[in-house]
Amino acid sequence: MRSSNSPQASGPARRRVAVGATAALLGLTVALGGTLATPAGAADGATLSGIVLGVGSNESQRTVTWYSSTDTAQKVQVVPTAQLVNGEFPAGAATFDALGAANIASSGGFNRHATITGLKENTAYSYRVGTEGNWSSAYSFKTQDFEGDYDFLFYGDPQIGSSGDLAQDQAGWQDTVDVSLKANPDAELLVSGGDQVESANNESQWNAFLAPDGLRQYPWAATIGNHDVGGKAYEQHFATPNTDNSALYYKDGATSTTSGGDYWYIYKDVLFIDLNSNSYDEAKGGGDAAHTAYVTDVINKHGNEAKWKVLVYHHSIYSPASHAKDSDNKKRRVDFPTTFSKLGVDLVLQGHDHSYSRSYLIKNGGKANPAEQPGAADVYPGPGGVLYVTGNSASGSKYYDITTPDSSGTTGAGNGADPLNPKNYWYNSVQNQEHVRSYVKVQVRNDKLVVENLRSGTCAAPNSDAAPCNNTPAGQPVGSVVDKVTVHPYHGDKQDLQVNVPNPAPGEFGWTIDGYNGLVDLGTAVEKNGDHFEAGGKINPILVSDTRRSLAPWSVSANVSDFRDADKTFSGSYLGWTPYVLDGGAGATAGDPVASGYDGNGAGLSVSRGIGSAVQGHARGTAKLGADLDLKIPDTVAKGGYRSTLTITALSS
């Protein structure tokens, strides 16, 4: 994206100062920015639907995905919201071409996606999809600081349609999104626990899932669940960054008939890695071994680029309900934890079991500290300690009740009881099931992660699977805390130092007339060769200052109006100049000489000519620009005292 920096208030800034040539007045103007216009074009007739905002590779990117009824070339158009005029996008709005293909037959139409890049921090943006003459409605999102603290929200299984009442499932999901974003308007990511819908290729369910406008205003970091994997609609609806779509990361290696893939991205201080846990059996595809190799590779390459490492996948390996004893989850419980501990993973977010749990700190498949107490408000992982969290239903469409521990052991794949709290599984510090919708808020801070499970509903509708509900609105109202824990990072035997470095002032680009800016008097023109007059002089120097950290290019140019004395005139093309740099700095180089139009019928300074400029990456500082003026006019010009206005234009990227 491109932006302009001005030394003035918004809009073109004007300075008028007296200069002159043979009693000539030279006015000066600096102009930045551009005009606005409404894009036009022939409509292609496509119906555009299913628009969803997604995460990009980092905080300066977003993806946008949508459906189109026709197979036409389309794009995303995006602009800072402040540049809209009466809701219209300017002609210069940035566009990003879309990719896509035909949908599966049951979905109909075509899928499209594009990646928005070059976003600036702390900026509100508006975007739309389509093509000239056939745009979707406009939607908006905002960026925040690209460094430092932030919050993200995690949602367990909406699974729209699982209750059998599609409208009520949609209403519950809509309410959770609305409640969570109203309570956390500055949250920066919405992270999925998987199972967006009940039936992988049911577009009515997908439409209900995509109904909340929050999914077009905040980036959705999609995770594939077992109910999403059974077709290609998941991949049609979500474009994810840095995705490996190798057969290793698909259930049974079936890339043509299922959705899948592993992906990663870095958002500020967190490296997120998202896995398709439907692929777990090495005998039928890549399985857990492929996932652990993927996580190892990504962390080895990118782990040092972030302070925190967060994994996300659907099938919870430490959960409290019936899926806790599934054979596939027991297998993952053996395959994953040692690798995650070795790699320094901090937090694992999971779904699938439609109940809430927060594990003890787990190291190499066992409880890291046997003395850690149930429900501790603060935990200190030590080397290899990992916190695992399972999200409850975010829509209220389906809840699973907590199950009872058995005698299968208190490490590895076992589901034995916690010696400190025998009603819980050995691995869970907190287990909760109220049959009430909830979501998880994660606060990312310099030296801690704060994880909260928050109620987004009560026993009242919309809550499709409410019975038996043991929540009371008075005792546990919407927004109240189910569980909260602060994770303090391990510093070992060293003493770490922390310092926050704020964003530097962006700096400014500007110019002034150096010294007293009076009349530039070229005196009385002297006749030459019996056919023309000549006069010369110097402009008052222009002082350019550039303190911007962006080191962006700049240029200063000028053009002159016709010379006028009452109703007598002659063309400004007769004025030429030779620019030079009086004092070097700010990367300044002089513009090319321009001959008087008298020599060869040229345009002279009647058109804009450069007096000085600097390229991208130049040093910050100041420069002083000057120019020798060369005026040649035909002897047919009537006697008089003529004045003109020199307009100086400064441009910066």
XYZ file of C-alpha atoms in Angstrom:
653
model
C 0.000 0.000 0.000
C 1.158 3.537 -0.565
C 0.855 6.461 1.774
C 1.759 10.132 1.718
C 3.460 12.153 4.430
C 2.816 15.871 4.590
C 4.474 18.512 6.775
C 1.107 20.291 7.009
C -2.355 19.455 8.167
C -4.298 17.093 5.940
C -4.898 18.286 2.405
C -2.715 20.435 0.135
C -0.732 23.044 2.062
C 0.074 26.385 0.460
C 2.821 28.929 1.131
C 2.824 32.218 -0.816
C 5.968 34.321 -0.671
C 7.197 37.278 -2.732
C 9.921 36.576 -5.257
C 10.233 38.132 -8.691
C 11.727 38.562 -12.140
C 11.910 41.988 -13.679
C 9.342 43.107 -11.152
C 7.939 39.561 -11.124
C 6.041 38.012 -8.211
C 6.806 34.316 -7.651
C 4.231 32.413 -5.511
C 5.067 29.020 -4.076
C 2.879 25.930 -3.575
C 3.468 22.520 -2.050
C 0.951 19.821 -3.063
C 0.615 16.342 -1.642
C -2.038 13.657 -2.142
C -4.511 13.131 -4.949
C -8.094 13.529 -6.062
C -10.933 11.092 -5.487
C -13.122 9.507 -8.087
C -15.699 6.759 -8.312
C -14.602 3.536 -10.065
C -16.766 2.559 -12.998
C -17.038 -0.366 -15.314
C -19.365 -2.904 -16.799
C -21.026 -5.241 -14.347
C -20.146 -8.928 -14.777
C -23.373 -10.119 -13.159
C -21.686 -12.332 -10.544
C -23.392 -12.883 -7.205
C -20.831 -12.529 -4.420
C -21.342 -14.333 -1.096
C -19.607 -16.028 1.821
C -17.131 -13.190 2.371
C -14.789 -13.844 5.299
C -11.668 -12.047 6.531
C -8.711 -14.261 7.389
C -5.235 -14.023 8.840
C -2.178 -13.351 6.716
C 1.436 -14.348 7.252
C 1.899 -11.486 9.704
C 0.121 -8.479 11.177
C 0.547 -6.420 7.970
C -1.527 -8.887 5.927
C -5.103 -10.151 5.728
C -6.705 -12.714 3.451
C -10.227 -12.402 2.053
C -12.196 -15.385 0.737
C -15.604 -15.464 -0.978
C -17.884 -17.281 -3.396
C -18.806 -16.056 -6.866
C -21.668 -17.349 -8.979
C -19.638 -16.875 -12.184
C -16.087 -17.704 -13.213
C -14.794 -14.161 -13.771
C -11.576 -12.368 -12.857
C -12.092 -10.648 -9.501
C -10.137 -8.798 -6.868
C -10.163 -7.182 -3.445
C -10.107 -3.402 -3.294
C -8.914 -1.796 -0.057
C -8.365 1.758 1.127
C -7.868 3.581 4.424
C -11.401 4.377 5.553
C -10.478 8.036 5.993
C -10.009 8.284 2.221
C -13.600 7.319 1.417
C -15.693 10.224 0.140
C -19.417 9.812 0.731
C -18.776 6.100 1.052
C -17.112 5.869 -2.374
C -13.710 4.274 -2.966
C -11.110 6.572 -4.592
C -9.804 5.805 -8.050
C -6.369 5.047 -6.609
C -7.548 2.436 -4.100
C -5.186 -0.539 -3.867
C -6.358 -3.745 -5.538
C -5.224 -7.327 -5.074
C -6.006 -9.949 -7.693
C -7.945 -13.009 -6.589
C -7.202 -16.654 -7.229
C -9.694 -19.487 -7.174
C -11.399 -22.348 -8.941
C -14.704 -24.099 -9.408
C -16.445 -25.310 -6.271
C -17.519 -28.893 -5.759
C -20.905 -29.616 -7.332
C -22.824 -29.561 -4.044
C -21.500 -26.066 -3.268
C -22.051 -24.561 -6.702
C -20.275 -21.539 -8.134
C -16.634 -20.658 -7.711
C -14.338 -19.763 -4.842
C -12.044 -16.749 -4.794
C -9.385 -15.512 -2.386
C -6.828 -12.717 -2.285
C -4.162 -11.570 0.161
C -4.007 -7.931 1.221
C -0.413 -6.881 1.896
C 1.365 -3.726 3.012
C -1.101 -2.715 5.716
C -0.012 0.085 8.042
C -0.428 -0.069 11.805
C -3.126 1.853 13.693
C -5.242 2.330 10.578
C -8.911 1.701 9.814
C -9.435 0.118 6.381
C -12.444 -0.496 4.164
C -12.541 -3.268 1.567
C -14.837 -4.858 -0.973
C -14.612 -7.757 -3.417
C -15.667 -8.222 -7.030
C -14.782 -6.216 -10.097
C -15.416 -2.837 -11.662
C -19.163 -2.259 -11.848
C -20.023 -5.231 -9.637
C -18.657 -4.753 -6.142
C -19.850 -6.334 -2.926
C -20.870 -4.221 0.021
C -17.953 -2.568 1.787
C -16.642 -3.964 5.071
C -14.090 -2.578 7.490
C -11.319 -3.684 9.806
C -8.616 -1.908 11.764
C -4.979 -2.579 12.459
C -3.292 -1.759 15.756
C 0.334 -1.476 16.874
C 2.506 -4.026 15.118
C 4.506 -4.621 18.302
C 3.618 -5.245 21.928
C 0.629 -6.449 23.915
C -2.594 -7.705 22.350
C -5.550 -10.029 22.934
C -6.978 -12.796 20.797
C -10.161 -14.856 21.211
C -10.488 -18.636 20.834
C -13.793 -20.338 19.997
C -14.571 -24.031 20.478
C -16.743 -25.974 18.010
C -19.664 -23.884 16.713
C -20.662 -26.996 14.697
C -23.637 -25.233 13.137
C -26.441 -27.699 12.421
C -25.494 -30.321 15.006
C -28.594 -29.668 17.143
C -30.959 -30.138 14.212
C -32.170 -26.542 14.573
C -30.085 -24.532 12.126
C -31.651 -21.178 12.975
C -31.084 -21.586 16.705
C -27.482 -22.751 16.206
C -26.852 -19.689 14.056
C -28.453 -17.424 16.673
C -26.286 -18.868 19.455
C -23.136 -18.515 17.366
C -24.079 -14.970 16.347
C -24.673 -14.071 19.993
C -21.312 -15.436 21.123
C -19.467 -13.513 18.414
C -21.393 -10.328 19.262
C -20.947 -10.703 23.032
C -17.228 -11.483 22.778
C -16.439 -8.607 20.410
C -18.529 -6.115 22.348
C -16.588 -7.058 25.472
C -13.264 -7.108 23.596
C -13.504 -4.621 20.709
C -9.724 -4.348 20.439
C -9.132 -8.091 20.133
C -6.962 -8.660 17.095
C -7.545 -12.294 16.081
C -10.414 -14.785 16.230
C -8.946 -18.290 16.483
C -10.970 -21.370 15.585
C -11.049 -24.667 17.470
C -12.469 -26.471 14.430
C -15.851 -27.933 13.454
C -17.319 -24.788 11.996
C -20.272 -26.842 10.702
C -21.925 -30.223 11.253
C -21.752 -31.460 7.640
C -18.632 -30.631 5.648
C -20.324 -29.732 2.355
C -23.638 -28.300 3.589
C -23.684 -24.706 2.328
C -26.764 -23.803 4.382
C -24.721 -24.544 7.476
C -21.748 -22.608 6.113
C -23.974 -19.618 5.392
C -25.242 -19.729 8.972
C -21.710 -19.970 10.324
C -20.566 -16.998 8.194
C -23.575 -14.842 9.145
C -21.876 -12.737 11.901
C -20.392 -9.539 10.484
C -17.589 -9.927 13.006
C -16.104 -12.512 10.633
C -15.663 -9.731 8.066
C -14.237 -7.247 10.572
C -11.763 -9.411 12.520
C -9.462 -12.022 10.949
C -10.637 -15.605 11.445
C -7.773 -18.089 11.901
C -9.500 -21.248 10.675
C -8.866 -24.714 12.116
C -10.184 -27.857 10.495
C -12.275 -30.256 12.576
C -13.521 -33.765 11.905
C -16.893 -32.392 10.737
C -15.116 -30.017 8.306
C -12.785 -32.598 6.797
C -15.281 -34.647 4.785
C -15.151 -32.565 1.586
C -13.592 -29.507 -0.037
C -15.912 -26.757 1.263
C -13.568 -25.916 4.168
C -10.766 -25.128 1.715
C -13.172 -23.237 -0.511
C -14.221 -20.977 2.363
C -10.829 -20.350 3.993
C -7.488 -19.311 2.555
C -4.707 -19.785 5.102
C -1.105 -18.506 4.950
C 2.068 -20.600 4.623
C -0.030 -23.709 4.072
C 1.482 -27.093 3.294
C -1.140 -29.034 1.362
C 0.973 -32.153 0.985
C -0.874 -35.473 1.261
C 0.939 -36.038 4.593
C -1.345 -33.473 6.210
C -4.643 -34.877 4.913
C -6.775 -37.588 6.436
C -5.682 -40.838 4.796
C -3.725 -38.740 2.293
C -6.956 -37.973 0.388
C -6.170 -34.508 -1.004
C -8.774 -34.670 -3.776
C -11.822 -35.494 -1.651
C -11.075 -33.966 1.767
C -9.758 -30.707 3.184
C -6.598 -30.424 5.203
C -3.100 -28.991 5.395
C -0.937 -27.560 8.160
C -0.103 -23.855 8.294
C 1.684 -21.237 10.381
C 1.851 -17.489 10.791
C 3.410 -14.961 13.143
C 1.236 -12.301 14.686
C 3.269 -9.814 16.676
C 4.993 -11.801 19.436
C 3.286 -15.157 18.812
C 4.196 -17.943 16.399
C 0.942 -19.811 15.642
C 1.065 -23.312 14.142
C -2.233 -24.883 13.071
C -2.488 -28.636 12.422
C -5.024 -30.890 10.708
C -5.380 -33.434 13.498
C -7.720 -35.550 11.330
C -4.503 -36.965 9.899
C -3.097 -38.998 12.815
C -2.547 -42.565 11.606
C 0.808 -43.046 9.882
C -0.501 -46.206 8.214
C -3.121 -44.140 6.336
C -1.095 -41.034 5.543
C 1.465 -38.773 7.168
C -0.201 -38.806 10.569
C 1.221 -37.617 13.855
C 4.817 -38.192 12.785
C 4.352 -35.790 9.888
C 2.768 -33.182 12.177
C 5.554 -33.339 14.740
C 8.124 -33.058 11.947
C 6.239 -30.038 10.606
C 6.088 -28.333 14.022
C 9.785 -29.040 14.556
C 10.723 -27.561 11.196
C 8.616 -24.416 11.624
C 9.885 -23.736 15.144
C 13.503 -24.376 14.157
C 13.151 -21.874 11.325
C 10.893 -19.257 12.903
C 10.800 -19.845 16.663
C 13.321 -17.089 17.333
C 11.084 -14.568 15.571
C 8.493 -14.640 18.376
C 8.347 -14.692 22.180
C 5.525 -17.232 22.412
C 4.670 -20.470 20.600
C 0.987 -21.441 20.346
C -0.298 -24.601 18.673
C -3.897 -25.023 17.518
C -5.631 -28.221 16.420
C -9.062 -29.786 16.807
C -8.782 -33.116 18.623
C -8.115 -32.378 22.275
C -5.644 -34.757 23.877
C -6.357 -33.502 27.419
C -10.117 -33.011 27.781
C -12.800 -34.050 30.282
C -15.678 -35.566 28.269
C -16.239 -38.731 26.216
C -13.589 -38.006 23.571
C -10.923 -38.128 26.302
C -11.004 -41.914 25.995
C -11.063 -42.128 22.189
C -8.285 -44.320 20.841
C -7.160 -41.686 18.334
C -6.802 -39.043 21.046
C -4.906 -41.482 23.251
C -2.529 -42.020 20.354
C -1.977 -38.287 19.921
C -1.459 -38.023 23.698
C 1.542 -40.312 23.271
C 2.788 -38.895 19.969
C 2.662 -35.126 20.609
C 3.632 -34.009 24.139
C 7.346 -34.883 24.246
C 8.021 -33.041 20.995
C 6.006 -30.019 22.148
C 7.916 -29.917 25.443
C 11.272 -30.223 23.698
C 10.440 -27.366 21.318
C 9.338 -24.956 24.042
C 5.660 -24.721 23.092
C 3.819 -22.484 25.575
C 0.111 -23.059 24.882
C -1.988 -25.581 22.952
C -5.596 -24.689 22.024
C -8.002 -27.551 21.181
C -11.664 -28.353 20.567
C -13.667 -31.487 19.741
C -14.855 -32.467 23.240
C -17.491 -29.705 23.655
C -16.511 -29.019 27.274
C -13.966 -26.773 28.932
C -10.710 -27.903 30.472
C -7.385 -26.403 31.445
C -4.576 -28.873 31.952
C -1.874 -28.890 34.529
C 1.485 -28.019 33.031
C 2.410 -31.114 31.025
C 6.016 -32.139 30.332
C 6.910 -35.105 28.134
C 3.472 -36.662 28.592
C 3.270 -36.385 32.377
C 2.421 -33.764 34.975
C 5.414 -31.415 35.095
C 5.118 -30.606 38.787
C 3.236 -33.119 40.955
C 2.703 -30.368 43.532
C 0.831 -28.034 41.169
C -2.561 -27.441 42.759
C -5.940 -27.745 40.992
C -7.220 -24.411 39.707
C -3.986 -22.514 40.429
C -4.294 -18.879 39.364
C -0.610 -18.613 38.406
C 1.564 -21.305 36.850
C 5.302 -21.373 36.161
C 6.058 -23.831 33.382
C 9.750 -24.472 33.958
C 11.631 -26.071 31.063
C 9.252 -28.126 28.908
C 6.012 -27.283 30.681
C 3.068 -26.838 28.285
C -0.493 -25.653 29.028
C -3.331 -27.376 27.101
C -6.790 -25.761 26.883
C -10.005 -27.257 25.460
C -12.796 -24.924 24.384
C -16.469 -25.569 25.097
C -19.197 -25.024 22.489
C -19.267 -21.444 21.208
C -22.750 -21.818 19.688
C -24.574 -23.956 22.231
C -25.415 -26.473 19.509
C -23.919 -29.449 21.371
C -22.355 -30.100 24.783
C -20.671 -33.267 26.067
C -20.884 -34.102 29.753
C -17.763 -34.751 31.792
C -16.854 -38.413 32.130
C -15.330 -40.382 34.991
C -11.637 -41.312 35.286
C -10.670 -44.971 35.158
C -7.694 -47.027 36.307
C -5.666 -46.748 33.107
C -2.854 -44.689 34.618
C -1.701 -41.143 35.303
C 0.802 -40.594 32.486
C 0.843 -40.970 28.725
C -2.395 -42.339 27.283
C -3.915 -43.074 30.690
C -7.230 -41.666 31.907
C -6.695 -42.175 35.606
C -7.856 -39.879 38.379
C -6.032 -36.833 39.702
C -4.608 -37.691 43.166
C -5.317 -34.098 44.246
C -8.882 -34.069 42.870
C -10.153 -37.596 42.123
C -13.224 -36.391 40.162
C -10.921 -34.984 37.493
C -8.599 -36.713 35.081
C -4.957 -36.661 36.222
C -3.990 -34.147 33.573
C -6.705 -31.522 34.154
C -6.334 -28.685 36.629
C -9.854 -27.406 35.784
C -12.854 -29.135 34.162
C -16.187 -27.416 33.543
C -19.497 -28.174 31.856
C -22.522 -25.962 32.584
C -24.236 -26.436 29.202
C -23.603 -22.734 28.626
C -21.823 -21.123 25.686
C -18.324 -19.751 26.305
C -15.144 -18.539 24.596
C -11.511 -18.207 25.633
C -9.676 -14.887 25.797
C -5.876 -14.938 25.650
C -3.962 -11.839 26.695
C -0.472 -11.764 25.189
C 1.845 -9.678 27.348
C 5.591 -9.108 27.495
C 6.167 -11.538 30.328
C 2.993 -13.566 30.671
C 0.012 -15.149 28.946
C -3.353 -14.694 30.645
C -5.941 -17.323 29.640
C -9.615 -16.803 30.590
C -12.705 -18.846 29.829
C -15.694 -16.467 29.698
C -19.433 -17.147 29.507
C -21.139 -15.805 26.381
C -24.618 -17.046 27.290
C -26.823 -18.498 29.992
C -29.282 -21.380 30.132
C -31.756 -19.219 28.230
C -32.200 -19.404 24.458
C -30.486 -19.343 22.076
C -28.881 -22.425 23.609
C -29.853 -25.466 21.577
C -28.460 -28.136 23.903
C -29.213 -26.510 27.269
C -30.449 -29.425 29.384
C -29.259 -30.156 32.008
C -28.101 -26.568 32.556
C -26.734 -25.673 35.996
C -26.053 -22.003 35.353
C -28.033 -19.078 36.781
C -27.997 -15.641 35.127
C -27.652 -13.968 38.509
C -24.797 -16.168 39.686
C -22.968 -16.687 36.412
C -24.018 -13.864 34.053
C -22.854 -13.305 30.508
C -19.260 -12.122 30.606
C -18.440 -13.776 33.915
C -15.269 -15.821 34.326
C -15.359 -19.628 34.342
C -11.616 -19.977 34.762
C -8.525 -17.767 34.630
C -4.837 -18.578 34.762
C -1.649 -16.578 34.220
C 1.271 -18.387 32.604
C 4.677 -17.023 33.610
C 7.506 -17.974 31.268
C 10.535 -19.953 32.325
C 13.790 -17.996 32.605
C 16.015 -20.778 33.865
C 19.161 -19.873 35.799
C 19.687 -16.640 33.912
C 18.385 -13.172 34.596
C 16.485 -11.855 31.582
C 16.194 -8.149 30.921
C 13.131 -6.594 29.334
C 12.813 -3.177 27.734
C 10.011 -1.794 25.592
C 11.109 0.336 22.669
C 8.236 2.511 21.413
C 7.661 3.383 17.790
C 9.842 6.359 16.903
C 8.261 9.535 15.664
C 7.684 9.032 11.951
C 9.439 12.279 11.089
C 8.407 14.831 8.512
C 9.204 15.963 5.038
C 8.913 19.632 4.248
C 10.498 22.675 2.668
C 10.816 26.393 3.265
C 12.296 29.383 1.485
C 15.687 30.035 3.007
C 16.137 33.508 4.475
C 14.226 36.603 3.384
C 11.954 35.663 0.534
C 11.668 38.974 -1.240
C 11.561 39.976 -4.868
C 13.930 38.133 -7.168
C 14.762 41.088 -9.344
C 16.241 40.121 -12.671
C 16.861 43.760 -13.403
C 16.446 45.249 -16.836
C 16.711 42.857 -19.724
C 19.618 43.472 -22.094
C 19.190 43.295 -25.854
C 21.243 40.595 -27.551
C 22.013 40.047 -31.235
C 19.386 42.556 -32.271
C 16.552 39.987 -31.975
C 15.941 39.217 -28.289
C 16.419 40.317 -24.664
C 18.192 38.411 -21.877
C 18.067 38.616 -18.083
C 19.365 36.385 -15.300
C 19.356 35.841 -11.570
C 18.949 33.252 -8.859
C 15.904 31.961 -7.049
C 15.901 32.303 -3.294
C 17.235 28.927 -2.046
C 14.787 26.222 -1.009
C 15.577 24.468 2.269
C 14.415 20.813 2.243
C 14.153 18.845 5.503
C 13.486 15.086 5.697
C 13.489 13.387 9.107
C 11.280 10.427 8.148
C 12.472 6.991 9.246
C 11.012 5.484 6.090
C 13.767 7.113 3.997
C 11.188 7.366 1.231
C 11.944 9.187 -2.060
C 11.181 12.885 -2.432
C 11.319 15.410 -5.226
C 10.866 19.163 -5.614
C 9.803 20.608 -8.952
C 8.480 23.898 -10.286
C 6.747 25.553 -13.193
C 6.136 29.208 -14.010
C 3.044 31.031 -15.240
C 3.052 33.454 -18.153
C 4.627 36.843 -17.430
C 2.025 39.595 -17.281
C 1.918 43.390 -17.161
C -1.755 44.459 -17.195
C -3.042 43.150 -20.512
C 0.432 42.515 -21.930
C 1.916 38.981 -21.629
C 4.680 36.719 -22.797
C 5.086 32.979 -22.308
C 6.685 31.436 -19.260
C 8.388 29.027 -21.640
C 11.042 31.684 -22.195
C 12.391 31.124 -18.669
C 14.972 28.369 -18.144
C 17.225 27.408 -15.247
C 20.221 25.437 -14.031
C 19.517 23.758 -10.654
C 22.246 22.975 -8.118
C 22.666 21.800 -4.528
C 24.001 24.542 -2.290
C 24.251 22.405 0.857
C 24.239 18.624 0.526
C 22.050 16.425 2.732
C 18.850 14.331 2.715
C 20.245 12.531 -0.341
C 19.643 15.590 -2.544
C 20.746 15.609 -6.181
C 20.135 18.525 -8.527
C 17.663 18.407 -11.363
C 18.665 18.712 -15.010
C 19.242 22.110 -16.618
C 16.314 23.458 -18.629
C 16.969 25.789 -21.551
C 14.853 28.818 -22.309
C 12.168 28.017 -24.818
C 13.549 30.806 -26.964
C 16.316 28.363 -27.893
C 14.611 25.814 -30.085
C 10.978 26.588 -29.242
C 11.079 24.455 -26.096
C 8.647 24.554 -23.179
C 11.177 25.970 -20.690
C 9.702 26.245 -17.186
C 6.134 26.534 -18.448
C 5.881 22.823 -17.545
C 6.982 21.239 -14.296
C 10.738 20.660 -14.010
C 12.749 19.071 -11.221
C 15.014 21.206 -9.086
C 16.128 18.377 -6.755
C 15.287 14.875 -5.559
C 16.402 11.893 -3.483
C 15.967 8.150 -3.962
C 14.628 5.504 -1.583
C 17.047 4.832 1.261
C 18.662 8.253 1.322
C 20.100 9.653 4.523
C 17.942 11.810 6.761
C 18.835 15.487 7.062
C 18.512 18.816 5.282
C 19.548 20.167 1.916
C 19.564 23.597 0.302
C 18.539 23.783 -3.345
C 19.174 26.681 -5.706
C 18.893 27.505 -9.397
C 20.313 30.078 -11.809
C 17.537 31.634 -13.910
C 17.953 32.259 -17.620
C 15.312 34.445 -19.305
C 15.374 35.017 -23.076
C 12.470 36.849 -24.690
C 11.860 38.006 -28.259
C 12.332 41.702 -28.989
C 8.739 41.777 -30.160
C 7.606 41.792 -26.507
C 6.241 45.221 -25.583
C 8.015 47.387 -23.037
C 6.795 46.949 -19.437
C 7.375 45.538 -15.964
C 6.269 41.900 -16.038
C 5.492 39.512 -13.199
C 4.974 35.779 -12.994
C 4.199 33.141 -10.366
C 6.523 30.196 -9.806
C 4.697 27.185 -8.370
C 6.890 24.753 -6.439
C 5.581 21.251 -5.833
C 7.106 18.878 -3.301
C 6.207 15.190 -3.590
C 7.038 12.391 -1.171
C 6.032 8.726 -1.024
